[in-house]
Coordinates of C-alpha atoms and ligand atoms in Angstrom, one line a residue:
Chain A
M1 CA -10.8 -230.9 -125.0
R2 CA -8.9 -231.8 -121.9
V3 CA -10.8 -233.7 -119.2
I4 CA -9.7 -231.1 -116.6
N5 CA -11.7 -228.5 -118.6
R6 CA -14.9 -230.4 -119.0
H7 CA -17.6 -229.7 -116.5
P8 CA -20.9 -231.6 -115.9
G9 CA -24.2 -229.8 -116.2
P10 CA -26.5 -229.6 -113.1
A11 CA -28.5 -232.7 -113.9
L12 CA -25.4 -234.8 -114.7
R13 CA -23.7 -233.5 -111.6
L14 CA -26.6 -234.7 -109.4
A15 CA -26.6 -238.1 -111.2
L16 CA -22.9 -238.4 -110.7
A17 CA -23.2 -237.5 -107.0
L18 CA -25.9 -240.1 -106.4
A19 CA -24.2 -242.9 -108.5
P20 CA -21.7 -244.1 -105.9
F21 CA -24.5 -244.5 -103.3
A22 CA -26.7 -246.4 -105.8
L23 CA -23.7 -248.6 -106.7
V24 CA -22.9 -249.5 -103.1
L25 CA -26.6 -250.3 -102.3
L26 CA -26.8 -252.3 -105.5
A27 CA -23.7 -254.3 -104.7
Y28 CA -25.0 -255.0 -101.3
A29 CA -28.4 -256.1 -102.6
V30 CA -26.8 -258.5 -105.1
A31 CA -24.4 -259.9 -102.6
S32 CA -27.1 -260.4 -100.0
D33 CA -29.3 -262.1 -102.6
L34 CA -26.6 -264.5 -103.7
R35 CA -25.9 -265.5 -100.1
L36 CA -29.5 -265.9 -99.2
A37 CA -30.2 -268.0 -102.3
V38 CA -27.6 -270.5 -101.0
N39 CA -28.6 -270.3 -97.4
P40 CA -31.9 -268.6 -96.4
A41 CA -30.9 -268.5 -92.8
D42 CA -27.7 -266.6 -93.5
K43 CA -27.2 -263.7 -91.0
L44 CA -24.2 -262.1 -92.5
L45 CA -25.8 -260.0 -95.2
P46 CA -29.5 -259.7 -94.4
A47 CA -31.8 -258.7 -97.2
P48 CA -32.5 -254.9 -97.5
S49 CA -36.1 -255.5 -96.7
T50 CA -35.2 -257.2 -93.5
I51 CA -33.0 -254.3 -92.5
L52 CA -35.8 -251.9 -93.2
D53 CA -38.2 -253.9 -91.0
T54 CA -35.6 -254.1 -88.2
A55 CA -34.9 -250.4 -88.5
A56 CA -38.6 -249.5 -88.3
G57 CA -38.9 -251.7 -85.2
L58 CA -35.8 -250.1 -83.6
F59 CA -37.1 -246.6 -84.1
T60 CA -40.6 -247.2 -82.9
E61 CA -40.9 -250.3 -80.6
G62 CA -40.1 -250.3 -77.0
D63 CA -37.9 -252.8 -75.2
R64 CA -39.8 -255.9 -74.2
R65 CA -39.0 -255.6 -70.5
T66 CA -38.9 -251.9 -69.9
G67 CA -40.9 -250.5 -72.8
R68 CA -38.2 -247.9 -73.5
I69 CA -37.2 -247.3 -77.1
L70 CA -33.6 -248.2 -76.8
L71 CA -32.4 -246.5 -80.0
W72 CA -33.5 -243.1 -78.8
H73 CA -31.9 -243.6 -75.4
D74 CA -28.7 -244.7 -77.0
T75 CA -28.7 -241.7 -79.3
W76 CA -29.4 -239.3 -76.4
S77 CA -26.6 -240.6 -74.2
S78 CA -24.1 -240.8 -77.0
L79 CA -24.9 -237.3 -78.3
L80 CA -24.6 -235.9 -74.8
R81 CA -21.2 -237.4 -74.4
L82 CA -20.1 -236.3 -77.9
I83 CA -21.4 -232.7 -77.5
S84 CA -19.9 -232.3 -74.0
G85 CA -16.6 -233.6 -75.1
V86 CA -16.4 -231.6 -78.3
G87 CA -17.7 -228.5 -76.5
I88 CA -15.1 -228.7 -73.7
A89 CA -12.3 -229.4 -76.2
T90 CA -13.4 -226.4 -78.3
A91 CA -13.4 -224.1 -75.4
I92 CA -9.9 -225.2 -74.3
G93 CA -8.6 -225.2 -77.8
L94 CA -9.9 -221.7 -78.5
A95 CA -8.6 -220.2 -75.4
T96 CA -5.2 -221.9 -75.6
G97 CA -4.9 -221.3 -79.3
L98 CA -5.5 -217.5 -78.8
C99 CA -2.9 -217.5 -76.0
I100 CA -0.3 -219.4 -78.1
G101 CA -1.0 -217.3 -81.2
L102 CA -0.8 -214.0 -79.5
V103 CA 1.6 -214.2 -76.6
P104 CA 5.2 -215.0 -77.4
H105 CA 6.0 -216.2 -73.9
L106 CA 3.1 -218.6 -73.9
R107 CA 4.0 -219.7 -77.4
A108 CA 7.6 -220.4 -76.3
G109 CA 6.3 -222.4 -73.3
L110 CA 3.4 -224.3 -74.8
A111 CA 3.8 -224.8 -78.5
G112 CA 6.4 -227.6 -78.2
F113 CA 4.4 -229.4 -75.5
V114 CA 1.2 -229.3 -77.5
G115 CA 3.0 -230.6 -80.5
V116 CA 4.3 -233.6 -78.6
A117 CA 1.0 -234.1 -76.8
S118 CA -0.9 -234.3 -80.1
M119 CA 1.3 -237.3 -81.0
V120 CA 0.1 -239.4 -78.1
P121 CA -2.4 -241.9 -79.4
P122 CA -5.5 -241.2 -77.3
L123 CA -6.9 -244.7 -77.5
A124 CA -3.7 -245.9 -75.8
L125 CA -4.6 -243.7 -72.9
L126 CA -8.1 -245.2 -72.5
P127 CA -7.2 -247.7 -69.9
I128 CA -5.6 -244.9 -67.8
L129 CA -8.7 -242.8 -68.2
F130 CA -10.9 -245.7 -67.0
I131 CA -8.6 -246.2 -64.0
V132 CA -8.5 -242.5 -63.1
F133 CA -12.0 -241.4 -63.9
G134 CA -13.9 -244.6 -63.5
L135 CA -16.2 -246.3 -65.9
G136 CA -18.8 -243.5 -65.9
E137 CA -19.5 -240.6 -68.2
L138 CA -16.4 -238.7 -67.3
S139 CA -13.9 -241.1 -68.8
K140 CA -15.7 -241.2 -72.1
I141 CA -15.9 -237.4 -72.3
M142 CA -12.3 -237.1 -71.3
L143 CA -11.2 -239.4 -74.1
I144 CA -12.9 -237.2 -76.6
V145 CA -11.4 -234.1 -75.0
I146 CA -7.9 -235.5 -74.9
G147 CA -8.2 -236.9 -78.3
I148 CA -9.2 -233.7 -80.2
T149 CA -8.0 -230.8 -78.0
P150 CA -4.3 -230.9 -79.1
V151 CA -5.2 -230.8 -82.7
L152 CA -7.7 -228.0 -82.2
I153 CA -5.0 -226.0 -80.3
R154 CA -2.5 -226.5 -83.0
D155 CA -4.9 -225.6 -85.8
L156 CA -6.3 -222.5 -84.0
S157 CA -3.0 -221.1 -82.8
Q158 CA -1.8 -221.4 -86.4
R159 CA -4.9 -219.5 -87.5
V160 CA -4.2 -216.7 -85.0
L161 CA -0.6 -216.5 -86.3
D162 CA -1.9 -216.3 -89.8
I163 CA -3.8 -213.1 -89.1
P164 CA -1.8 -210.4 -91.0
R165 CA 0.7 -208.7 -88.7
E166 CA -0.6 -205.4 -90.1
Q167 CA -3.9 -205.8 -88.4
I168 CA -2.4 -206.5 -85.0
V169 CA -0.2 -203.4 -85.4
K170 CA -3.1 -201.3 -86.6
A171 CA -5.1 -202.3 -83.6
Q172 CA -2.2 -201.2 -81.3
T173 CA -2.0 -197.8 -83.0
L174 CA -5.7 -197.5 -82.2
G175 CA -4.9 -198.1 -78.5
A176 CA -6.0 -201.7 -78.1
S177 CA -4.6 -203.6 -75.2
S178 CA -3.5 -207.2 -75.5
M179 CA -6.8 -208.4 -74.2
V180 CA -8.8 -206.2 -76.5
I181 CA -6.7 -207.5 -79.5
A182 CA -7.5 -211.0 -78.4
L183 CA -11.2 -210.4 -78.0
R184 CA -12.0 -207.9 -80.7
V185 CA -9.5 -208.6 -83.4
A186 CA -8.2 -212.2 -83.2
L187 CA -11.3 -214.0 -81.7
P188 CA -13.9 -212.8 -84.3
Q189 CA -11.5 -213.6 -87.1
I190 CA -10.8 -217.2 -86.0
L191 CA -14.4 -218.0 -85.1
P192 CA -15.1 -219.2 -88.6
R193 CA -12.0 -221.3 -88.4
V194 CA -13.2 -222.8 -85.1
I195 CA -16.3 -224.1 -86.9
G196 CA -14.0 -225.6 -89.6
A197 CA -11.8 -227.1 -87.0
V198 CA -14.7 -228.6 -85.1
R199 CA -16.1 -230.1 -88.3
L200 CA -12.8 -231.8 -88.8
G201 CA -12.6 -232.9 -85.2
L202 CA -16.1 -234.5 -85.2
G203 CA -14.8 -237.5 -87.1
P204 CA -12.2 -238.5 -84.5
A205 CA -14.6 -237.5 -81.8
W206 CA -17.1 -240.1 -83.0
L207 CA -14.3 -242.6 -83.2
F208 CA -13.2 -242.1 -79.6
L209 CA -16.8 -242.1 -78.4
I210 CA -17.7 -245.4 -80.0
A211 CA -14.4 -246.9 -78.9
A212 CA -15.0 -245.9 -75.3
E213 CA -18.6 -247.0 -75.4
A214 CA -17.7 -250.4 -76.9
I215 CA -15.4 -251.1 -73.9
A216 CA -17.4 -249.8 -71.0
A217 CA -20.9 -248.5 -71.0
D218 CA -24.5 -249.6 -70.4
Q219 CA -26.0 -247.3 -73.0
G220 CA -25.0 -245.6 -76.2
L221 CA -24.8 -246.2 -79.9
G222 CA -21.3 -247.8 -79.7
Y223 CA -22.3 -249.9 -76.8
R224 CA -25.3 -251.3 -78.6
I225 CA -23.4 -252.1 -81.8
F226 CA -20.8 -254.1 -79.9
L227 CA -23.5 -255.8 -77.8
V228 CA -25.5 -257.1 -80.6
R229 CA -22.4 -258.2 -82.4
R230 CA -22.5 -261.3 -80.2
Y231 CA -25.8 -262.3 -81.8
L232 CA -24.5 -261.5 -85.3
A233 CA -27.4 -259.1 -85.6
M234 CA -26.2 -257.5 -88.7
D235 CA -29.5 -255.8 -89.4
V236 CA -29.3 -254.0 -86.1
I237 CA -25.6 -253.1 -86.6
L238 CA -26.2 -251.7 -90.1
T239 CA -29.2 -249.7 -88.9
Y240 CA -27.1 -248.2 -86.2
V241 CA -24.2 -247.5 -88.5
A242 CA -26.5 -245.7 -91.0
W243 CA -28.1 -243.8 -88.1
I244 CA -24.7 -242.6 -86.8
T245 CA -23.6 -241.6 -90.3
L246 CA -26.8 -239.6 -90.7
L247 CA -26.2 -237.9 -87.3
A248 CA -22.6 -237.1 -88.2
F249 CA -23.7 -235.8 -91.6
V250 CA -26.4 -233.6 -90.2
M251 CA -24.0 -232.1 -87.6
D252 CA -21.5 -231.3 -90.3
W253 CA -24.1 -229.8 -92.5
G254 CA -25.5 -227.7 -89.6
L255 CA -22.1 -226.4 -88.7
R256 CA -21.4 -225.4 -92.3
A257 CA -24.8 -223.6 -92.6
L258 CA -24.0 -221.9 -89.3
S259 CA -20.7 -220.6 -90.5
R260 CA -22.2 -219.3 -93.7
R261 CA -24.9 -217.4 -91.8
A262 CA -22.8 -216.2 -88.9
F263 CA -19.8 -214.9 -90.9
P264 CA -21.0 -213.0 -93.9
W265 CA -17.7 -211.2 -94.2
M266 CA -15.9 -214.4 -94.8
E267 CA -18.2 -215.4 -97.7
A268 CA -17.7 -212.0 -99.3
G269 CA -14.0 -212.4 -99.2
L270 CA -14.0 -215.8 -100.9
Chain B
M1 CA 11.3 -176.9 -83.6
S2 CA 12.1 -180.4 -84.6
F3 CA 9.0 -182.6 -83.9
V4 CA 10.2 -186.0 -85.0
T5 CA 13.9 -186.8 -84.6
A6 CA 15.8 -189.9 -85.6
H7 CA 19.3 -189.7 -84.3
D8 CA 22.1 -192.0 -85.6
I9 CA 19.9 -195.0 -86.2
F10 CA 21.5 -198.4 -86.8
H11 CA 19.4 -201.5 -87.4
A12 CA 20.4 -205.0 -88.5
Y13 CA 18.6 -208.3 -89.0
G14 CA 21.0 -210.9 -87.8
H15 CA 24.4 -210.0 -89.2
R16 CA 22.9 -208.0 -92.0
P17 CA 22.9 -204.3 -91.5
I18 CA 19.8 -202.7 -93.0
L19 CA 20.1 -199.1 -91.9
E20 CA 23.1 -197.3 -90.7
R21 CA 23.7 -193.7 -89.5
V22 CA 20.2 -192.5 -90.3
N23 CA 19.6 -189.0 -89.1
L24 CA 16.4 -187.1 -89.8
S25 CA 14.7 -184.2 -88.2
V26 CA 11.2 -183.3 -89.1
A27 CA 9.1 -180.3 -88.2
E28 CA 5.5 -180.6 -87.1
G29 CA 3.1 -180.7 -90.0
E30 CA 5.8 -181.7 -92.6
F31 CA 5.1 -184.3 -95.2
I32 CA 8.1 -186.6 -95.8
S33 CA 8.1 -188.8 -98.8
I34 CA 10.5 -191.7 -98.6
V35 CA 11.9 -193.3 -101.8
G36 CA 14.6 -195.8 -102.5
A37 CA 15.4 -199.1 -104.1
S38 CA 13.4 -202.2 -103.2
G39 CA 14.7 -203.9 -100.1
C40 CA 16.8 -201.0 -99.0
G41 CA 15.0 -200.6 -95.7
K42 CA 12.2 -198.1 -96.1
S43 CA 9.6 -200.2 -94.5
T44 CA 12.1 -201.1 -91.8
F45 CA 12.6 -197.4 -91.1
L46 CA 8.8 -197.0 -90.9
R47 CA 8.6 -199.9 -88.5
L48 CA 11.1 -198.1 -86.3
L49 CA 9.1 -194.9 -86.4
L50 CA 6.0 -196.9 -85.5
A51 CA 7.9 -198.5 -82.6
E52 CA 6.9 -201.9 -83.9
E53 CA 10.7 -202.6 -83.6
R54 CA 13.3 -200.7 -81.7
P55 CA 16.6 -199.7 -83.4
D56 CA 19.7 -201.5 -82.5
R57 CA 21.3 -198.1 -81.8
G58 CA 20.1 -194.6 -81.9
V59 CA 17.0 -192.8 -80.7
I60 CA 13.7 -191.9 -82.3
S61 CA 11.6 -189.4 -80.4
I62 CA 8.4 -187.6 -81.1
D63 CA 8.0 -184.2 -79.6
G64 CA 10.8 -184.8 -77.1
A65 CA 9.1 -187.8 -75.5
P66 CA 11.2 -190.7 -74.5
P67 CA 11.4 -193.4 -77.3
A68 CA 8.3 -195.5 -77.5
R69 CA 8.6 -199.3 -76.8
E70 CA 5.6 -200.4 -78.7
P71 CA 3.0 -198.9 -81.2
D72 CA 0.6 -196.5 -79.6
R73 CA -2.1 -194.0 -80.4
A74 CA 0.5 -191.3 -81.2
R75 CA 1.2 -193.2 -84.4
G76 CA -1.3 -193.9 -87.1
V77 CA -0.5 -196.3 -89.9
V78 CA -1.8 -197.4 -93.2
F79 CA -0.2 -200.3 -95.0
Q80 CA -0.4 -201.3 -98.6
R81 CA -2.8 -204.2 -97.6
Y82 CA -4.7 -205.6 -94.6
S83 CA -5.1 -202.2 -93.0
V84 CA -8.8 -202.5 -92.1
F85 CA -10.5 -205.2 -90.1
P86 CA -12.2 -207.6 -92.5
H87 CA -14.7 -208.8 -89.9
L88 CA -16.2 -205.3 -89.2
T89 CA -18.4 -203.3 -91.5
L90 CA -17.2 -199.9 -92.7
E91 CA -19.0 -198.2 -89.9
G92 CA -17.7 -200.8 -87.5
N93 CA -14.2 -200.1 -88.6
L94 CA -14.5 -196.4 -87.8
V95 CA -16.3 -197.0 -84.5
A96 CA -13.5 -199.5 -83.6
A97 CA -11.0 -196.8 -84.1
E98 CA -12.5 -195.0 -81.1
G99 CA -13.6 -198.1 -79.2
L100 CA -10.5 -200.3 -79.3
G101 CA -8.7 -198.0 -76.9
T102 CA -11.2 -198.6 -74.1
R103 CA -10.9 -201.3 -71.4
W104 CA -13.0 -203.9 -73.2
G105 CA -12.5 -202.5 -76.6
R106 CA -16.0 -201.5 -77.1
L107 CA -18.2 -198.4 -76.6
H108 CA -21.6 -198.6 -75.0
G109 CA -24.7 -196.5 -74.8
A110 CA -24.5 -192.8 -75.6
A111 CA -20.7 -192.9 -76.3
R112 CA -21.4 -195.6 -78.9
R113 CA -24.2 -193.7 -80.5
A114 CA -22.0 -190.6 -80.7
A115 CA -19.2 -192.6 -82.2
R116 CA -21.6 -194.1 -84.8
E117 CA -22.8 -190.6 -85.6
R118 CA -19.2 -189.5 -86.2
A119 CA -18.5 -192.6 -88.2
R120 CA -21.5 -191.8 -90.4
A121 CA -20.3 -188.3 -90.9
T122 CA -16.8 -189.4 -91.8
L123 CA -18.1 -192.0 -94.3
E124 CA -20.2 -189.2 -95.8
R125 CA -17.1 -187.1 -96.0
I126 CA -15.0 -189.7 -97.7
G127 CA -17.8 -190.7 -100.1
L128 CA -18.5 -194.2 -98.7
A129 CA -21.8 -193.5 -96.9
H130 CA -23.7 -195.8 -99.2
A131 CA -21.6 -198.7 -98.1
A132 CA -21.7 -198.1 -94.3
A133 CA -23.1 -201.6 -93.6
A134 CA -20.9 -203.4 -96.1
Y135 CA -17.7 -205.4 -95.3
P136 CA -14.4 -204.1 -96.6
S137 CA -13.8 -207.1 -98.9
T138 CA -16.7 -205.9 -101.0
L139 CA -14.9 -202.6 -101.7
S140 CA -12.4 -201.8 -104.3
G141 CA -8.8 -201.3 -103.3
G142 CA -9.0 -197.5 -103.5
M143 CA -12.1 -197.4 -101.3
Q144 CA -10.4 -199.8 -98.7
Q145 CA -7.4 -197.5 -98.6
R146 CA -9.6 -194.4 -98.2
L147 CA -11.3 -196.2 -95.3
A148 CA -7.9 -197.2 -93.8
I149 CA -6.7 -193.6 -93.9
A150 CA -9.9 -192.3 -92.4
Q151 CA -9.7 -195.0 -89.7
A152 CA -6.1 -194.1 -88.8
L153 CA -7.0 -190.4 -88.6
T154 CA -10.0 -191.1 -86.4
A155 CA -7.6 -192.0 -83.6
R156 CA -6.0 -188.5 -84.0
P157 CA -2.4 -189.7 -84.1
R158 CA 0.5 -187.2 -83.9
I159 CA 2.2 -188.7 -86.9
L160 CA 0.8 -190.7 -89.8
L161 CA 2.9 -193.5 -91.4
L162 CA 2.0 -194.7 -94.9
D163 CA 3.8 -197.7 -96.4
E164 CA 3.1 -197.6 -100.2
P165 CA -0.5 -196.8 -99.5
F166 CA -1.4 -196.4 -103.1
G167 CA 1.0 -199.0 -104.5
A168 CA -1.8 -201.3 -105.6
L169 CA -4.1 -198.7 -107.1
D170 CA -4.7 -197.8 -110.8
P171 CA -3.4 -194.4 -111.9
G172 CA -6.9 -192.7 -111.9
T173 CA -7.8 -193.9 -108.4
R174 CA -4.3 -192.8 -107.3
V175 CA -4.9 -189.2 -108.3
A176 CA -8.2 -189.2 -106.5
M177 CA -6.5 -190.6 -103.4
H178 CA -3.8 -187.9 -103.6
D179 CA -6.6 -185.2 -103.5
F180 CA -8.2 -187.0 -100.6
L181 CA -4.9 -187.2 -98.7
Q182 CA -4.1 -183.6 -99.3
E183 CA -7.5 -182.5 -98.1
M184 CA -7.3 -184.6 -95.0
R185 CA -3.8 -183.2 -94.4
A186 CA -4.9 -179.6 -94.8
E187 CA -7.7 -180.3 -92.3
T188 CA -5.6 -182.0 -89.6
G189 CA -2.1 -180.5 -90.2
M190 CA -0.8 -184.0 -89.6
T191 CA 2.9 -184.9 -89.8
V192 CA 3.1 -187.6 -92.5
F193 CA 5.8 -190.1 -93.5
M194 CA 5.0 -191.8 -96.8
V195 CA 7.0 -194.6 -98.5
T196 CA 6.4 -194.7 -102.2
H197 CA 8.0 -196.1 -105.3
D198 CA 6.5 -193.4 -107.4
I199 CA 8.9 -190.4 -107.3
Q200 CA 6.4 -188.1 -109.0
E201 CA 3.9 -189.0 -106.3
G202 CA 6.6 -188.3 -103.7
F203 CA 7.3 -184.8 -105.0
K204 CA 3.7 -184.0 -105.6
L205 CA 2.6 -184.8 -102.1
G206 CA 5.7 -184.3 -100.0
D207 CA 7.3 -181.2 -98.5
R208 CA 10.6 -183.2 -98.6
V209 CA 11.6 -186.2 -100.4
V210 CA 14.3 -188.3 -98.7
V211 CA 16.1 -191.0 -100.6
F212 CA 17.4 -194.1 -98.9
D213 CA 20.4 -195.8 -100.5
K214 CA 23.6 -197.6 -99.7
P215 CA 26.4 -195.1 -99.6
R216 CA 29.0 -197.8 -99.5
W217 CA 28.9 -200.9 -101.7
D218 CA 31.0 -204.0 -101.6
P219 CA 30.5 -205.9 -104.9
Q220 CA 31.6 -209.2 -103.1
F221 CA 29.1 -208.8 -100.3
P222 CA 26.1 -206.7 -101.3
D223 CA 24.7 -207.2 -97.8
A224 CA 27.8 -205.9 -96.0
Y225 CA 26.5 -202.3 -95.6
G226 CA 23.2 -200.8 -94.7
A227 CA 21.3 -197.9 -96.3
T228 CA 21.1 -194.4 -95.1
I229 CA 19.5 -191.1 -96.2
T230 CA 21.6 -190.0 -99.2
Y231 CA 19.5 -187.1 -100.4
D232 CA 17.0 -184.9 -98.8
F233 CA 15.2 -182.8 -101.4
D234 CA 13.0 -179.8 -100.9
A235 CA 9.8 -180.7 -102.7
R236 CA 7.8 -177.6 -102.0
H237 CA 6.8 -175.0 -104.6
G238 CA 5.7 -177.6 -107.1
G239 CA 8.9 -179.7 -106.7
I240 CA 11.2 -180.4 -109.5
P241 CA 12.2 -177.1 -111.0
F242 CA 12.8 -175.6 -107.6
Q243 CA 14.5 -178.5 -105.9
T244 CA 17.5 -177.7 -103.8
L245 CA 19.9 -180.1 -102.2
K246 CA 19.7 -179.3 -98.5
E247 CA 23.1 -178.6 -97.0
D248 CA 22.9 -180.9 -94.0
T249 CA 22.9 -184.2 -95.9
R250 CA 24.5 -186.7 -93.7
V251 CA 26.2 -188.9 -96.2
L252 CA 29.7 -187.8 -95.5
Q253 CA 29.4 -187.4 -91.8
S254 CA 31.5 -190.0 -90.0
A255 CA 30.0 -192.1 -87.3
Ligands
LIG301 N1 11.8 -209.3 -89.9 C1 12.9 -209.4 -90.7 N2 13.9 -210.3 -90.5 C2 14.9 -210.4 -91.3 N3 15.1 -209.6 -92.4 C3 14.1 -208.7 -92.7 C4 13.0 -208.5 -91.8 N4 12.2 -207.6 -92.4 C5 12.9 -207.1 -93.5 N5 14.0 -207.8 -93.6 C6 15.0 -207.6 -94.7 O1 15.4 -206.2 -94.6 C7 15.6 -205.7 -95.9 C8 14.8 -204.4 -95.9 O2 13.4 -204.6 -95.9 P1 12.3 -203.5 -96.1 O3 11.0 -204.2 -96.0 O4 12.6 -202.5 -95.1 O5 12.6 -203.0 -97.5 P2 11.8 -201.9 -98.3 O6 12.8 -200.8 -98.6 O7 10.6 -201.5 -97.7 O8 11.6 -202.7 -99.7 P3 10.3 -202.6 -100.6 O9 10.4 -201.4 -101.4 O10 10.4 -203.8 -101.4 O11 9.1 -202.6 -99.7 C9 15.1 -206.7 -96.9 O12 16.2 -207.2 -97.5 C10 14.4 -207.7 -96.1 O13 14.6 -209.0 -96.6
LIG302 MG1 8.5 -202.0 -98.0

């Protein structure tokens, strides 16, 4: 039997899905063990137990001076930046995408510009953003917005163009105006795509957030990671990395669940 | 007396003529079946009737009105696919047929309740009442087309344009759809244009069957000439045994 025709059963599927995680953890544990055996004071690969202790401390114990639990404060300010940035980008992307997809004049005017703008590397603009918007929240949010909006616009305008011409014509024969077509025909049909596009955009958004925080911030997940790097606090860094991964995963999962619930007509069609 | 008139229509895509010298005059309530080889321009002609595109030359008018510049409520349409809105339930699709024409594309309050009431009645009438809350993608092709026709008729268009509406259906469903269409037509007295590849279907449903074909043919450049109406059969009285070639066929008329 060909390998492409052989499918794992449910139990094996679960085992196979977990295996890579187990392997990475195992590889880390072994490597850390080897290094610590040579030099017990080694900071590069702290033992898994050390990381767990540190993590427990980070999540529960307050700062020595202020008593605030820094991890939660970092999480809060980072999430705020991320969600504002992604939210603004989505709103702009959706509105512009609808316009480009539906209105030929706007398409003629904007499509080329957006195509070029999406080629500008956003991180190269970061210094300009700091100069223009200062070192506060605005520049970080703007980086996320600038970084993911062009891609969102391109994706969503293409989705609007993908709506079968027949439906747009049908709506016209039912008397719909351009605005009604945008609101009642195109918008509801691309909303599921919006969620898909946001899920794809979240990865770059995290990247831009952490980059901006690493360079100029006084709070935030990225800021903390780059701060403790100076003390080679690998246990803290690894905890933060795992925490960020978990946050990103939960967001992705939540968006997927949302799109399943909110758009039953999509599911039925698939 | 002529309700829909197409006068001397020329239409080309780029340098490729698709239609040339198409003349057609249709009385109100007539059912016109359109047949012809694949790619000869039947759908193009329908798009011109729909005013989705405007002819390069010539005039199409409905009831003496000036030629339309874009699709409007006077023209109902059912395509072979994608004719209903996938994001609306069956009931929603019929309500939308009334609501999309309003300022915000939506009915409210009493008007909405009345429209839903009518939508229910229509669904009952077309045998889809059990699926009122379902989405179109859960329906079979025949049911979707039935919904599409009902949706188009809800807007009370003056002409109904059908582009191979039953092309994707199995023969049994097709016959059921013929009955359905004939009933709807008897009820509304609608003027209908239907493109089909099934000549029997064309004769069964139509009052006239018009044939699109290229009267001139250059073997070196198959694209050099466009198609026109080469035959215009009377399809009434059960069709085939009684067919007569109408005298005003336009093939030999010079431009
Ligand atoms: N928008 C367009 N731009 C350029 N060429 C087109 C366009 N639409 C149709 N054509 C061409 O015009 C010709 C006629 O197309 P049309 O769809 O009207 O044919 P048809 O008679 O409906 O064929 P079928 O029976 O296959 O549906 C085809 O050769 C097609 O390639
Ligand atoms: Mg066609």
